[in-house]
Short mmCIF file of C-alpha atoms in Angstrom, two decimals:
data_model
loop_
_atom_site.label_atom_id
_atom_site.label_comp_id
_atom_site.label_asym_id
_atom_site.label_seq_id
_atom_site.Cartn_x
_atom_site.Cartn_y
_atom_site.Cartn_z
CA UNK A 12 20.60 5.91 1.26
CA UNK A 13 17.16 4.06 1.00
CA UNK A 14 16.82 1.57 -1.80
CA UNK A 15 13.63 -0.40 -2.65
CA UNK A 16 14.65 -3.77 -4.77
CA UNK A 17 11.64 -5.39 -6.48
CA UNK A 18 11.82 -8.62 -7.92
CA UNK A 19 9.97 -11.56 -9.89
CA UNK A 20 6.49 -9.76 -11.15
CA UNK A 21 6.11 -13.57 -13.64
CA UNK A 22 3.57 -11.37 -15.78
CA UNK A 23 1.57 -13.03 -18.21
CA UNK A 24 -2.08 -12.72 -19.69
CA UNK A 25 -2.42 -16.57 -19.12
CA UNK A 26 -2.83 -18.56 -15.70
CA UNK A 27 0.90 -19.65 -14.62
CA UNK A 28 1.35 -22.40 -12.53
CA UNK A 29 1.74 -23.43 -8.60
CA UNK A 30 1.82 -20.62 -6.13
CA UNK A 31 2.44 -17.75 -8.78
CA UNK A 32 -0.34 -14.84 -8.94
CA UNK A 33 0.88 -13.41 -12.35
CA UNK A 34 -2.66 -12.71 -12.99
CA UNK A 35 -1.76 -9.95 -9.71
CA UNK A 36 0.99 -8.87 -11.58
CA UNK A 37 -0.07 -5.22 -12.44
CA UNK A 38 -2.05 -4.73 -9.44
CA UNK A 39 0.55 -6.15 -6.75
CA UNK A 40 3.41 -3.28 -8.53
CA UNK A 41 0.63 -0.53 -8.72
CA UNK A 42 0.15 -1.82 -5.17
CA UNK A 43 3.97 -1.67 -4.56
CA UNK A 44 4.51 1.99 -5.76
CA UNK A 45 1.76 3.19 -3.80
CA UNK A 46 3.29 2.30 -0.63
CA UNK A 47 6.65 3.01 -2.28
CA UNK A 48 5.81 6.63 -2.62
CA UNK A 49 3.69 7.69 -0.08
CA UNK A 50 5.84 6.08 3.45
CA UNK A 51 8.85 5.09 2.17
CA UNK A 52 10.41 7.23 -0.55
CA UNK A 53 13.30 5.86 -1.60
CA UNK A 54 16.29 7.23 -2.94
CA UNK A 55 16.51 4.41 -5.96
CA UNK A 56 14.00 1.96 -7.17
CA UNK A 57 15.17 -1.35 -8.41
CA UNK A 58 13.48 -3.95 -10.44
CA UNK A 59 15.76 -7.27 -10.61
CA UNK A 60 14.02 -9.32 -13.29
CA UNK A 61 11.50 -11.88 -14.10
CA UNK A 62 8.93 -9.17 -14.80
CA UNK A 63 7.08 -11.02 -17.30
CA UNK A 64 6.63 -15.04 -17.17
CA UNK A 65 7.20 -15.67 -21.15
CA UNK A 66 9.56 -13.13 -22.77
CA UNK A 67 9.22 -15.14 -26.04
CA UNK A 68 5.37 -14.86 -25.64
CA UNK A 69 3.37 -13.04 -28.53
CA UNK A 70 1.99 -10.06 -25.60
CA UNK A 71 5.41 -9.96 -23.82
CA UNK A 72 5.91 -6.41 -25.06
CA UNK A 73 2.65 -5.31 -23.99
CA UNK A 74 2.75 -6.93 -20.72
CA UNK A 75 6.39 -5.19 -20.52
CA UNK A 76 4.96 -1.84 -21.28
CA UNK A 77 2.17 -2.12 -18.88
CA UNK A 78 4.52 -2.54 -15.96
CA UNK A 79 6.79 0.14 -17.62
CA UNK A 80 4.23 2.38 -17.27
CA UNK A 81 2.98 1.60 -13.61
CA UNK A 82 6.56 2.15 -13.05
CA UNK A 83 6.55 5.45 -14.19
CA UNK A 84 4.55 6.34 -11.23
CA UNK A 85 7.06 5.88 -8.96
CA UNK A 86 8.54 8.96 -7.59
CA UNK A 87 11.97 8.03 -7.07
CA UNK A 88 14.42 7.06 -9.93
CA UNK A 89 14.00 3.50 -11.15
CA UNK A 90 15.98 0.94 -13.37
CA UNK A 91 14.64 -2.55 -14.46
CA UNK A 92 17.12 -5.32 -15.48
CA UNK A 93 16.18 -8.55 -17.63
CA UNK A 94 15.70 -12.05 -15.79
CA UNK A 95 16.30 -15.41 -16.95
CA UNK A 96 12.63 -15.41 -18.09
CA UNK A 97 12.54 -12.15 -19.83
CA UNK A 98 15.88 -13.23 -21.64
CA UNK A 99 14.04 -15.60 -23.66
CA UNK A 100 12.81 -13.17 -26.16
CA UNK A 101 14.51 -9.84 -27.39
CA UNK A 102 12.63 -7.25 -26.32
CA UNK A 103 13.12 -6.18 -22.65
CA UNK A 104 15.91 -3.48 -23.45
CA UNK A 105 13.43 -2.29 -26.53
CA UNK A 106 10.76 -1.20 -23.91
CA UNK A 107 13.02 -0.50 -20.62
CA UNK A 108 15.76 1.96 -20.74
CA UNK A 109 18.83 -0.24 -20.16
CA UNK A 110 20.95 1.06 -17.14
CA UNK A 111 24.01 2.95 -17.34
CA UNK A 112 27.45 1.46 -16.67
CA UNK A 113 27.62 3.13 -13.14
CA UNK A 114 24.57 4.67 -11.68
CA UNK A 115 25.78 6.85 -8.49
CA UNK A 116 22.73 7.74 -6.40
CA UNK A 117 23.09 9.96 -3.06
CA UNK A 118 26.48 8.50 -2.42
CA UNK A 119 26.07 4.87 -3.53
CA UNK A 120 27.44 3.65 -7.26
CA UNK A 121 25.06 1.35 -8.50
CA UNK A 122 26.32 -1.81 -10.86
CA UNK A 123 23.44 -3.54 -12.91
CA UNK A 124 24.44 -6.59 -14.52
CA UNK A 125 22.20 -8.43 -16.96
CA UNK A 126 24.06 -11.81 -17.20
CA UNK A 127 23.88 -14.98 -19.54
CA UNK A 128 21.91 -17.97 -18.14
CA UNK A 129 23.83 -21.15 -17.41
CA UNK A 130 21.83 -24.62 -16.78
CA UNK A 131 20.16 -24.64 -13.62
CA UNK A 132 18.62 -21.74 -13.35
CA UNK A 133 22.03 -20.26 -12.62
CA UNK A 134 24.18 -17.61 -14.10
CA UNK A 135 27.71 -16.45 -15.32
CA UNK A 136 29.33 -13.14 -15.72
CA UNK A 137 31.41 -12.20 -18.41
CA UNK A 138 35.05 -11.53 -18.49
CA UNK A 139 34.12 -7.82 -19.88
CA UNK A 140 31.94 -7.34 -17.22
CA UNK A 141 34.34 -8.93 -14.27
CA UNK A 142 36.61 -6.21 -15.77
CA UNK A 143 34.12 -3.84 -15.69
CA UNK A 144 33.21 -4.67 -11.74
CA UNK A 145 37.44 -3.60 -11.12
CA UNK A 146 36.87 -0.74 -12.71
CA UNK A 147 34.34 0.29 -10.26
CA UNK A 148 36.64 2.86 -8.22
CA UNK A 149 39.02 4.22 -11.29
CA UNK A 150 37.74 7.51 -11.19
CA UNK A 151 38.60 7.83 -7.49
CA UNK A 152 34.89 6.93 -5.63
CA UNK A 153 34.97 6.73 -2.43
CA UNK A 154 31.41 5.80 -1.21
CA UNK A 155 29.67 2.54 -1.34
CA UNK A 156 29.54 0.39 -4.35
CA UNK A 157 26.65 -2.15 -4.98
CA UNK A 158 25.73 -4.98 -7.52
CA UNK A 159 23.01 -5.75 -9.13
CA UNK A 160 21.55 -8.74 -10.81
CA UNK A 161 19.06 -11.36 -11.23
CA UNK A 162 20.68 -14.18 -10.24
CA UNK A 163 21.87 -14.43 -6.38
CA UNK A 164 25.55 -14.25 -5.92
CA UNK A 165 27.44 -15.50 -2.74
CA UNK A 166 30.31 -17.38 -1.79
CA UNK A 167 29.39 -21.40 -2.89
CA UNK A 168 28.20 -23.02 0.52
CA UNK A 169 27.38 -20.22 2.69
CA UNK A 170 23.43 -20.39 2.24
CA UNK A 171 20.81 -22.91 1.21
CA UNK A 172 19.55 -21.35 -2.04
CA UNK A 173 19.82 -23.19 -4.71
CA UNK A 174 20.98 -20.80 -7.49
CA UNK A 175 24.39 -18.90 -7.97
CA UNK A 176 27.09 -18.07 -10.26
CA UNK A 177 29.07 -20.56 -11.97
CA UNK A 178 32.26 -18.34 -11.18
CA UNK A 179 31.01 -16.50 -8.06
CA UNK A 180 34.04 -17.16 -6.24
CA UNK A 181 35.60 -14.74 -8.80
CA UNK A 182 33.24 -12.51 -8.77
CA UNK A 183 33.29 -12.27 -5.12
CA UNK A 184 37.72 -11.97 -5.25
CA UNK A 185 37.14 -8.93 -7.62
CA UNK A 186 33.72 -7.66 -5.51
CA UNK A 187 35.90 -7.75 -2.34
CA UNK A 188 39.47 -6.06 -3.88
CA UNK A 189 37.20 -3.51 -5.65
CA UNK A 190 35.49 -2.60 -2.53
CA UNK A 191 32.09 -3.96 -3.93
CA UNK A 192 30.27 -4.47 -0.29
CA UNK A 193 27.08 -5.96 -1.36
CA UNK A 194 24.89 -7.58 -4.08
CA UNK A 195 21.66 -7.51 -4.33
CA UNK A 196 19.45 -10.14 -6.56
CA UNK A 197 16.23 -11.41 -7.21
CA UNK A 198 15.31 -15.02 -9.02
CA UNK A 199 14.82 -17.01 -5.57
CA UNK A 200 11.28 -16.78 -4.80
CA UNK A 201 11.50 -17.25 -0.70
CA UNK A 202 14.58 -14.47 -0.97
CA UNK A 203 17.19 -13.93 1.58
CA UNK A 204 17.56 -10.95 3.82
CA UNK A 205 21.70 -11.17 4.01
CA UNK A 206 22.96 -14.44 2.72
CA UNK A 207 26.80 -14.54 2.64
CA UNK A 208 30.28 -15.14 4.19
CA UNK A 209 30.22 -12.28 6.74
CA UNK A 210 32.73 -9.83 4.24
CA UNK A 211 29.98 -9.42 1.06
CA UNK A 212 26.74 -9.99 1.77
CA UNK A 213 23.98 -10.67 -0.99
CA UNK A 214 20.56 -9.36 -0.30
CA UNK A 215 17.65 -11.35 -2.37
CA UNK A 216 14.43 -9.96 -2.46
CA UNK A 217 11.06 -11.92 -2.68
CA UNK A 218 9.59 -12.75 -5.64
CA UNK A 219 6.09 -10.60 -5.48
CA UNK A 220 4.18 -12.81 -7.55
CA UNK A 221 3.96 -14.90 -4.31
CA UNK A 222 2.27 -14.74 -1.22
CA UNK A 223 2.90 -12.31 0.96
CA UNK A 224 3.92 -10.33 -1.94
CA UNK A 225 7.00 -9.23 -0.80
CA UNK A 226 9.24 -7.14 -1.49
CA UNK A 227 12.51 -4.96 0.52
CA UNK A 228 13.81 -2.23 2.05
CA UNK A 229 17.57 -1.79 2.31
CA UNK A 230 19.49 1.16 4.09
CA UNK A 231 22.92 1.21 3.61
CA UNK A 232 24.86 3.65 5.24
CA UNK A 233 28.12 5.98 4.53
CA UNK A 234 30.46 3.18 5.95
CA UNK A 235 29.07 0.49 4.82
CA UNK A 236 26.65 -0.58 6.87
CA UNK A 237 23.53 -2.65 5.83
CA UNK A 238 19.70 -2.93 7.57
CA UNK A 239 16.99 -4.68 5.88
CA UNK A 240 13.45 -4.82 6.20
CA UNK A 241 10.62 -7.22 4.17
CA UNK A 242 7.49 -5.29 3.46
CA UNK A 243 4.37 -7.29 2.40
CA UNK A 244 1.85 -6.35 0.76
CA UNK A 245 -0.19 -8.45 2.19
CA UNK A 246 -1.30 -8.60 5.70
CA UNK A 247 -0.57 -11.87 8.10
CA UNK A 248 -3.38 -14.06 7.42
CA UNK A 249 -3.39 -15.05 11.04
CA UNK A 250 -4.24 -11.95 12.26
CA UNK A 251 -7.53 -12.03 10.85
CA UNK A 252 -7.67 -8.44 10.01
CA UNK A 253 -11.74 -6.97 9.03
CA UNK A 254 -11.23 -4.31 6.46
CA UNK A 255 -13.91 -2.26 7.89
CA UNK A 256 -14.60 0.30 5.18
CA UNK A 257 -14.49 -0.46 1.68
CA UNK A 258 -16.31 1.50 -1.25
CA UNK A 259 -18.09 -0.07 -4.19
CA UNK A 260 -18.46 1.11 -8.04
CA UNK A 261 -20.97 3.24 -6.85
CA UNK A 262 -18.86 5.28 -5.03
CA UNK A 263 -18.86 9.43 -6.58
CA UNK A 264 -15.46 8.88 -5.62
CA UNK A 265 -14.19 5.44 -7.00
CA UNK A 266 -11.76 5.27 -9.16
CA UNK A 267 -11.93 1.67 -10.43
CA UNK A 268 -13.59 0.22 -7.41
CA UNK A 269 -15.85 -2.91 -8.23
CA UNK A 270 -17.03 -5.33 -5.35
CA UNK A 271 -16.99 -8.59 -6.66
CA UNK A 272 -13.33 -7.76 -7.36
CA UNK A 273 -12.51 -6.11 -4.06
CA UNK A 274 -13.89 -8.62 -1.72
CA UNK A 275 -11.87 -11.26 -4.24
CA UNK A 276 -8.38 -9.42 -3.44
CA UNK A 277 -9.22 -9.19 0.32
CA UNK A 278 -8.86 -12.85 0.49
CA UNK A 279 -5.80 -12.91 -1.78
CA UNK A 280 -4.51 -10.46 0.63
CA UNK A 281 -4.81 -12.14 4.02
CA UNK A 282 -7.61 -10.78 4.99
CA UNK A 283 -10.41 -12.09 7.43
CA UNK A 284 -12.94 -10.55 6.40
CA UNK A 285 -13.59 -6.93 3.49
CA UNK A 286 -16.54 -4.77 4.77
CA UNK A 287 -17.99 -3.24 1.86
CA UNK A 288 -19.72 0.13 2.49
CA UNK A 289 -20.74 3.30 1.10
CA UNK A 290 -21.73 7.07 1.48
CA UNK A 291 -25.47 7.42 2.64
CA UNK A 292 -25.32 11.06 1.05
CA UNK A 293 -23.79 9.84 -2.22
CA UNK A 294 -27.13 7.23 -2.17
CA UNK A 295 -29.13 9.90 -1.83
CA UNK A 296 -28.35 12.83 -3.08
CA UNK A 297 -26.51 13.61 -6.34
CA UNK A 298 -22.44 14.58 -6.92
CA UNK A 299 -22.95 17.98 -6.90
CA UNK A 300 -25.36 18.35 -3.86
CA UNK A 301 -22.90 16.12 -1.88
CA UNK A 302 -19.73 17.35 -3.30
CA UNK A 303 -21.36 20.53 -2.04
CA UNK A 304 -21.96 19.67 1.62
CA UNK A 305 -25.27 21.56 0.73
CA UNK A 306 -27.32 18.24 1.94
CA UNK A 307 -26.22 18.87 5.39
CA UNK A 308 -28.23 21.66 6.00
CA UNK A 309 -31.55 19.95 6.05
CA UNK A 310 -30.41 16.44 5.86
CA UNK A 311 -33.01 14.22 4.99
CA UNK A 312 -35.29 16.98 4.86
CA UNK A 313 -33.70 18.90 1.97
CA UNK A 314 -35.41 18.03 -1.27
CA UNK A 315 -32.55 19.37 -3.88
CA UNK A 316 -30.58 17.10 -5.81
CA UNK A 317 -32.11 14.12 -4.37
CA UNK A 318 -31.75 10.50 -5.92
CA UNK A 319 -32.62 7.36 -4.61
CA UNK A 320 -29.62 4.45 -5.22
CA UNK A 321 -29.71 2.43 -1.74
CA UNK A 322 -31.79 -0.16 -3.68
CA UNK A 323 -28.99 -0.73 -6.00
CA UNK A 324 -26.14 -0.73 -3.45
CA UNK A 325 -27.73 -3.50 -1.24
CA UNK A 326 -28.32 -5.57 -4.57
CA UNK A 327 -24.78 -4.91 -5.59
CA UNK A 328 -23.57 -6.29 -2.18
CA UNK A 329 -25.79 -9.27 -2.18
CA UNK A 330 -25.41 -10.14 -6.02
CA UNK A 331 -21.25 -10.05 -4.94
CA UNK A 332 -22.04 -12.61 -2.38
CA UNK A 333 -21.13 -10.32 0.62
CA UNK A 334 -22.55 -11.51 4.22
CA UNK A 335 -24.97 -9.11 5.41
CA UNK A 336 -23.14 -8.68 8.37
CA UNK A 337 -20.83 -7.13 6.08
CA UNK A 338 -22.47 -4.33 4.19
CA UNK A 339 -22.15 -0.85 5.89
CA UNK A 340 -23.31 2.61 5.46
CA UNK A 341 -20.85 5.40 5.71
CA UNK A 342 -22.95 8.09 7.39
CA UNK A 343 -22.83 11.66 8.16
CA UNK A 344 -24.74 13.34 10.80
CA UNK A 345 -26.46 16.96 9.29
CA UNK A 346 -25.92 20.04 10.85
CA UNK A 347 -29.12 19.58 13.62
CA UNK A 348 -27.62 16.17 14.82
CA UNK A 349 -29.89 13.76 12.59
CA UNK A 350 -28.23 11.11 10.62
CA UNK A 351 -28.61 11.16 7.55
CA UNK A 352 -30.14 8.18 7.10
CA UNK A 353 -33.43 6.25 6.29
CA UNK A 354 -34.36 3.62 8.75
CA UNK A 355 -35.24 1.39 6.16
CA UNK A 356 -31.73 1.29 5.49
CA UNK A 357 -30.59 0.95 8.44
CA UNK A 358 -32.13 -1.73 9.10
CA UNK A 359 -30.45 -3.23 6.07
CA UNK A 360 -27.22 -2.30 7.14
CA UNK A 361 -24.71 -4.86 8.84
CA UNK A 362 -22.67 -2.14 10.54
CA UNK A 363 -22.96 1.76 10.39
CA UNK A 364 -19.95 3.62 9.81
CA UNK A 365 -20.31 7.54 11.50
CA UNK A 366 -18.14 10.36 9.88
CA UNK A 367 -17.80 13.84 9.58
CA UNK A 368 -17.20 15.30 5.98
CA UNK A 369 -18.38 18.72 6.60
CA UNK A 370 -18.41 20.75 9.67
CA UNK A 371 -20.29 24.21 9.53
CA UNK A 372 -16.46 25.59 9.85
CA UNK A 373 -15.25 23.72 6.42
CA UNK A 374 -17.96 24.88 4.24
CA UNK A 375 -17.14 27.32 1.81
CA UNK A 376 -16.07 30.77 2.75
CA UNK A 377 -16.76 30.33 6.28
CA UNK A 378 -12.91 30.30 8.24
CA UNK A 379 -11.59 27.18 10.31
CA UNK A 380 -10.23 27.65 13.79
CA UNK A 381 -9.61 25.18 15.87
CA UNK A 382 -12.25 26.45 18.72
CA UNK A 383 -14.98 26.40 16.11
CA UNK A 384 -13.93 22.68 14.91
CA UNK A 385 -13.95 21.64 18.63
CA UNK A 386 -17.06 23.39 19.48
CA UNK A 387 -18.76 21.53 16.39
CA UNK A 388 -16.92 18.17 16.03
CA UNK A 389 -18.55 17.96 19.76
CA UNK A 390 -21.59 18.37 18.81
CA UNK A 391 -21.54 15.95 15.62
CA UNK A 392 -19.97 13.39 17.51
CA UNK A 393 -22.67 13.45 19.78
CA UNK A 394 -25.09 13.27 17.60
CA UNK A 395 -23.51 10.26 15.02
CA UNK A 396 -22.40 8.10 18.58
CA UNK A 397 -25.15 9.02 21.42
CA UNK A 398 -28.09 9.85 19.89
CA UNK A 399 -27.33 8.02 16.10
CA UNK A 400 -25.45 4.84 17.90
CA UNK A 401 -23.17 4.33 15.17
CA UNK A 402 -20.97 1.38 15.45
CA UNK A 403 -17.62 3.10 14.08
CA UNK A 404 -16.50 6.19 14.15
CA UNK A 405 -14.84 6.62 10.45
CA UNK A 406 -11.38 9.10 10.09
CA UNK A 407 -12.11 11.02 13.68
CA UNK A 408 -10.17 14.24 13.47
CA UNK A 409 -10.06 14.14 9.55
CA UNK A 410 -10.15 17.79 8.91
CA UNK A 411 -7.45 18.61 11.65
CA UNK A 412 -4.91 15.65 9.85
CA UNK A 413 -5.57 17.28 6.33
CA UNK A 414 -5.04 20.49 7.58
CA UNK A 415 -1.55 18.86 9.15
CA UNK A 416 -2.56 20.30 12.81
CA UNK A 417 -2.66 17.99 15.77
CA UNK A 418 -6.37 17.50 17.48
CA UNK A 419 -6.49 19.51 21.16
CA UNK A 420 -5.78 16.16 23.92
CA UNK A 421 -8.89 17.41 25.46
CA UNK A 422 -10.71 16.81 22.75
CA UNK A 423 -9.49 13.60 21.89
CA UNK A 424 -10.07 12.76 25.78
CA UNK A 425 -13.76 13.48 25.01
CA UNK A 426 -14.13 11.60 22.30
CA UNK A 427 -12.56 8.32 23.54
CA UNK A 428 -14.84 8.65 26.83
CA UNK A 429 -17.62 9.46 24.32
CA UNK A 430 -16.63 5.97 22.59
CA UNK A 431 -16.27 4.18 25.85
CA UNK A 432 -19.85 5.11 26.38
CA UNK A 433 -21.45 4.17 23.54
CA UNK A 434 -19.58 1.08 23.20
CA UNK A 435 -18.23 2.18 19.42
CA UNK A 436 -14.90 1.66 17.56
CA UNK A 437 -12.36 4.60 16.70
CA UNK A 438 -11.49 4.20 13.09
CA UNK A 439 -7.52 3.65 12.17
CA UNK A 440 -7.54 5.30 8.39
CA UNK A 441 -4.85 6.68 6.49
CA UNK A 442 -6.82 7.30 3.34
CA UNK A 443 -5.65 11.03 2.46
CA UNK A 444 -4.51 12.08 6.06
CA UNK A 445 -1.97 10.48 8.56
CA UNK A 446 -3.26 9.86 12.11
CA UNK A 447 -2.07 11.65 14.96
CA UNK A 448 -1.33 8.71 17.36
CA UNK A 449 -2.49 10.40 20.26
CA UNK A 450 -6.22 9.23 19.81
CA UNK A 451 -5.44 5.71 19.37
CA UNK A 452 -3.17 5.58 22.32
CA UNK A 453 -6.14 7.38 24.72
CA UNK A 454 -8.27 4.60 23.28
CA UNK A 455 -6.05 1.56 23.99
CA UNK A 456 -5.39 2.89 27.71
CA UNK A 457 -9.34 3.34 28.01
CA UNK A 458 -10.43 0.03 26.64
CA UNK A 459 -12.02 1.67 23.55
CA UNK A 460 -11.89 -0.66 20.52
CA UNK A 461 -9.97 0.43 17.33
CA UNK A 462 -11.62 -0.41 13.68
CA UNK A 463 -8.78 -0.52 10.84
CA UNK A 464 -9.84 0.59 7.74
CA UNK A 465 -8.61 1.25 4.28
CA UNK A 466 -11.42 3.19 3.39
CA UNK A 467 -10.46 1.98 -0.15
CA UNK A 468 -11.15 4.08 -3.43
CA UNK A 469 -9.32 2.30 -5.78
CA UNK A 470 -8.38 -1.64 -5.56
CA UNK A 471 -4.83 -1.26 -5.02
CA UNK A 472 -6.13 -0.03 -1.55
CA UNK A 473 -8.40 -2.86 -0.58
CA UNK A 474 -6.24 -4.70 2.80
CA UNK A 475 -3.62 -1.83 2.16
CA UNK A 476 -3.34 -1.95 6.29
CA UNK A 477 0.56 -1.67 6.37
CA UNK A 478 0.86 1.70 8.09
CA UNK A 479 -1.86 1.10 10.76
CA UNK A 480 -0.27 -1.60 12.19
CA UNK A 481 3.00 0.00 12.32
CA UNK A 482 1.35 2.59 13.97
CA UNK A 483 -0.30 -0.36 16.42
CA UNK A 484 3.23 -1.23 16.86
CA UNK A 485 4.37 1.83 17.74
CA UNK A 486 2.26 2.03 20.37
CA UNK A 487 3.04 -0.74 21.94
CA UNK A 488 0.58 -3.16 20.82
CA UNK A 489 1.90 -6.68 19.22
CA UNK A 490 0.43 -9.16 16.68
CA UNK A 491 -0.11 -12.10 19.06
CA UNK A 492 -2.67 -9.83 21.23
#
């Protein structure tokens, strides 16, 4: 089974001290259960304490009910237990549902502990619940059991952190004649992968209120055995990763995008640089005339449902403090070839972004084959790299990936040579659709340069570059390159 553990949010309305972001604290879990959900979907979703800074504070049980709710999101079960610092008022179990005794989850038994606090920052557990932990097979289980708690537990001397258990060797004597093969903890902010004494291992995940914003992945198999993998939610800062396509407020399409904000979390994130860019059509035309597709027809030509809010995107940009260099234009190319696209504009543009949001085949009532989309992806492309020189070619393939069929290799052949040519990027975007490799492999054998963007409607997706360089991975390609 797949389990996510989650640990140390430090929540709090007020700035906290050193190297802890609890200001991040709803954003970096609504961050969290995005990912959570959509690539790694879990079988159980743990949450091992310390989710608000101050549980004695005044807005403890709003903060608590805040990340309660972002929670809820999350598509796979969940439970939340108490840390030292939520301990200090009364109120956790009032807003959280307080785990059962024994949670068994697709052949695991789950044990959450919420222990006293000894001095130290260390912990003790209970003679009722040491009994409880032997009880942990009476009813004749025969899968994997697990532990749960705040405080890390191993055998005294077999890692470096500095927290335990006052009576962990006992805990550990009953863990290991109960058949109790691993704990897994929170508390220590640098966590541990697998610290132990080689028979039961403790697992300690990152605190996510710290940079990278960590947080881990733990398999655990029928007999036992254990792999773990860190996620961050931020990227390596080293890599000096260029968000290439990030929307603003003005956005028809943003859900709580604002720029100041977005280019802010960028550099919280890791990143080297947040491009922030926007639909051409959405400046000029109005939501339902774009929603529509209908400005396509006639491009700039057409006179229906036009508006005129470039002005106010480039002073959004510049008021925000971005770099020219690094305010874009997400443009489409009409149904004659033209972009759609004022050269005034362009000229104001850092980088252009091409894409293809319509083909004749996708507009309503008209059928979609994959001869037509060829025929007239062709034909776009040409006109948006050739003729339009666009500098990156946004989501190629888009309406194949949402449509969950794999682009023809000629015509992925085509457009990488097409690229080559032209000297553009190939977008890497997983906003709404999952890439079909195969493009991104053609480029990197042809030389063609690959853009990664998050194409980012809502700020929990600004930097959110996680699955494109797994996919970069996958194809061979490593971080030191």
């Amino acid at each position: 089974m797949k389990l996510i553990a989650i640990a140390d949010l430090h929540s709090r309305s007020t700035p906290a001290c050193g190297a802890r972001r609890s200001d991040l604290a709803d954003f970096l879990l609504a961050r969290a259960v995005s990912r959570i959900n959509r690539f790694l979907k879990p079988d159980l979703t743990v949450v091992l304490g310390d989710v608000v800074d101050d549980g004695g504070a005044a807005d403890a049980p709003e903060l608590l009910k805040r990340l309660k709710d972002v929670l809820g999101a999350l598509r796979s079960p969940w439970i939340a237990l108490p840390g030292n610092h939520d301990r200090i008022g009364p109120g956790f179990f009032d807003v959280f549902p307080r785990p059962p005794a024994a949670l068994d989850v697709a052949g695991v038994r789950f044990l959450a502990f919420s222990d006293p606090d000894e001095p130290g920052w260390n912990a003790r557990r209970e003679a009722a619940e040491v009994a409880r932990m032997r009880q942990a097979r009476g009813d004749g289980w025969r899968g994997p059991v697990v532990s749960l708690q705040h405080v890390p537990l191993f055998r005294p001397g077999a890692g470096d952190c500095p927290y335990n258990y006052l009576n962990a060797s006992e805990i550990l004597d009953v863990m290991g004649a109960a058949g109790i093969g691993l704990a897994v903890s929170g508390h220590f902010h640098p966590g541990c992968d697998i610290l132990g004494d080689g028979h039961t291992p403790c697992v300690v995940a990152p605190a996510l209120c710290e940079f990278p914003f960590g947080f881990l992945e733990i398999d655990i198999e029928a007999d036992g055995g254990l792999a773990v993998r860190r996620h961050s939610l931020a990227v390596p800062p080293e890599l000096g990763l260029f968000d290439c396509h990030v929307h603003s407020q003005l956005a028809y399409c943003s859900k709580n995008m604002n720029v100041v904000r977005a280019v802010a979390l960028g550099r919280d994130l890791g990143l080297g640089g947040t491009g922030v860019t926007e639909h051409s059509g959405q400046l000029y035309f109005d939501g339902k005339t774009f929603w529509s597709g209908g400005f396509l027809r006639d491009g700039l030509d057409g006179m229906g449902g036009r508006v005129d809010r470039a002005d106010s995107f480039f002073a959004l940009a510049q008021e925000a403090g971005v770099a020219p260099e690094c305010v874009a234009l997400e443009v489409d190319c009409d149904f004659q070839g033209r972009l759609v696209l004022r050269g005034a504009d362009r000229v104001r543009a850092g980088y252009l972004l091409g894409a293809t949001h319509w083909l004749p085949c996708t507009m309503e009532g008209v059928p979609f084959t994959v001869a037509a989309a060829s025929t007239q992806f062709l034909r776009l492309w040409k006109g948006l790299i050739e003729q339009g020189g666009i500098d990156v070619l946004a989501h190629p393939f888009r309406h194949f990936h949402r449509r969950e069929i794999a682009p023809p290799a000629d015509l992925s052949w085509k457009l990488v040579q097409m690229l080559k040519r032209a000297g553009a990027a190939a977008e890497l975007n997983f906003h709404t659709q999952q890439p079909h490799p195969l493009l991104f492999q053609q480029c990197l054998e042809a030389g063609v340069r690959i853009a990664v963007g998050s194409d980012s409607h809502e700020l929990i997706e600004v930097g959110e570059l996680h699955p494109h360089l797994d996919l970069l991975c996958g194809l061979g390609v490593s971080t030191r390159d």
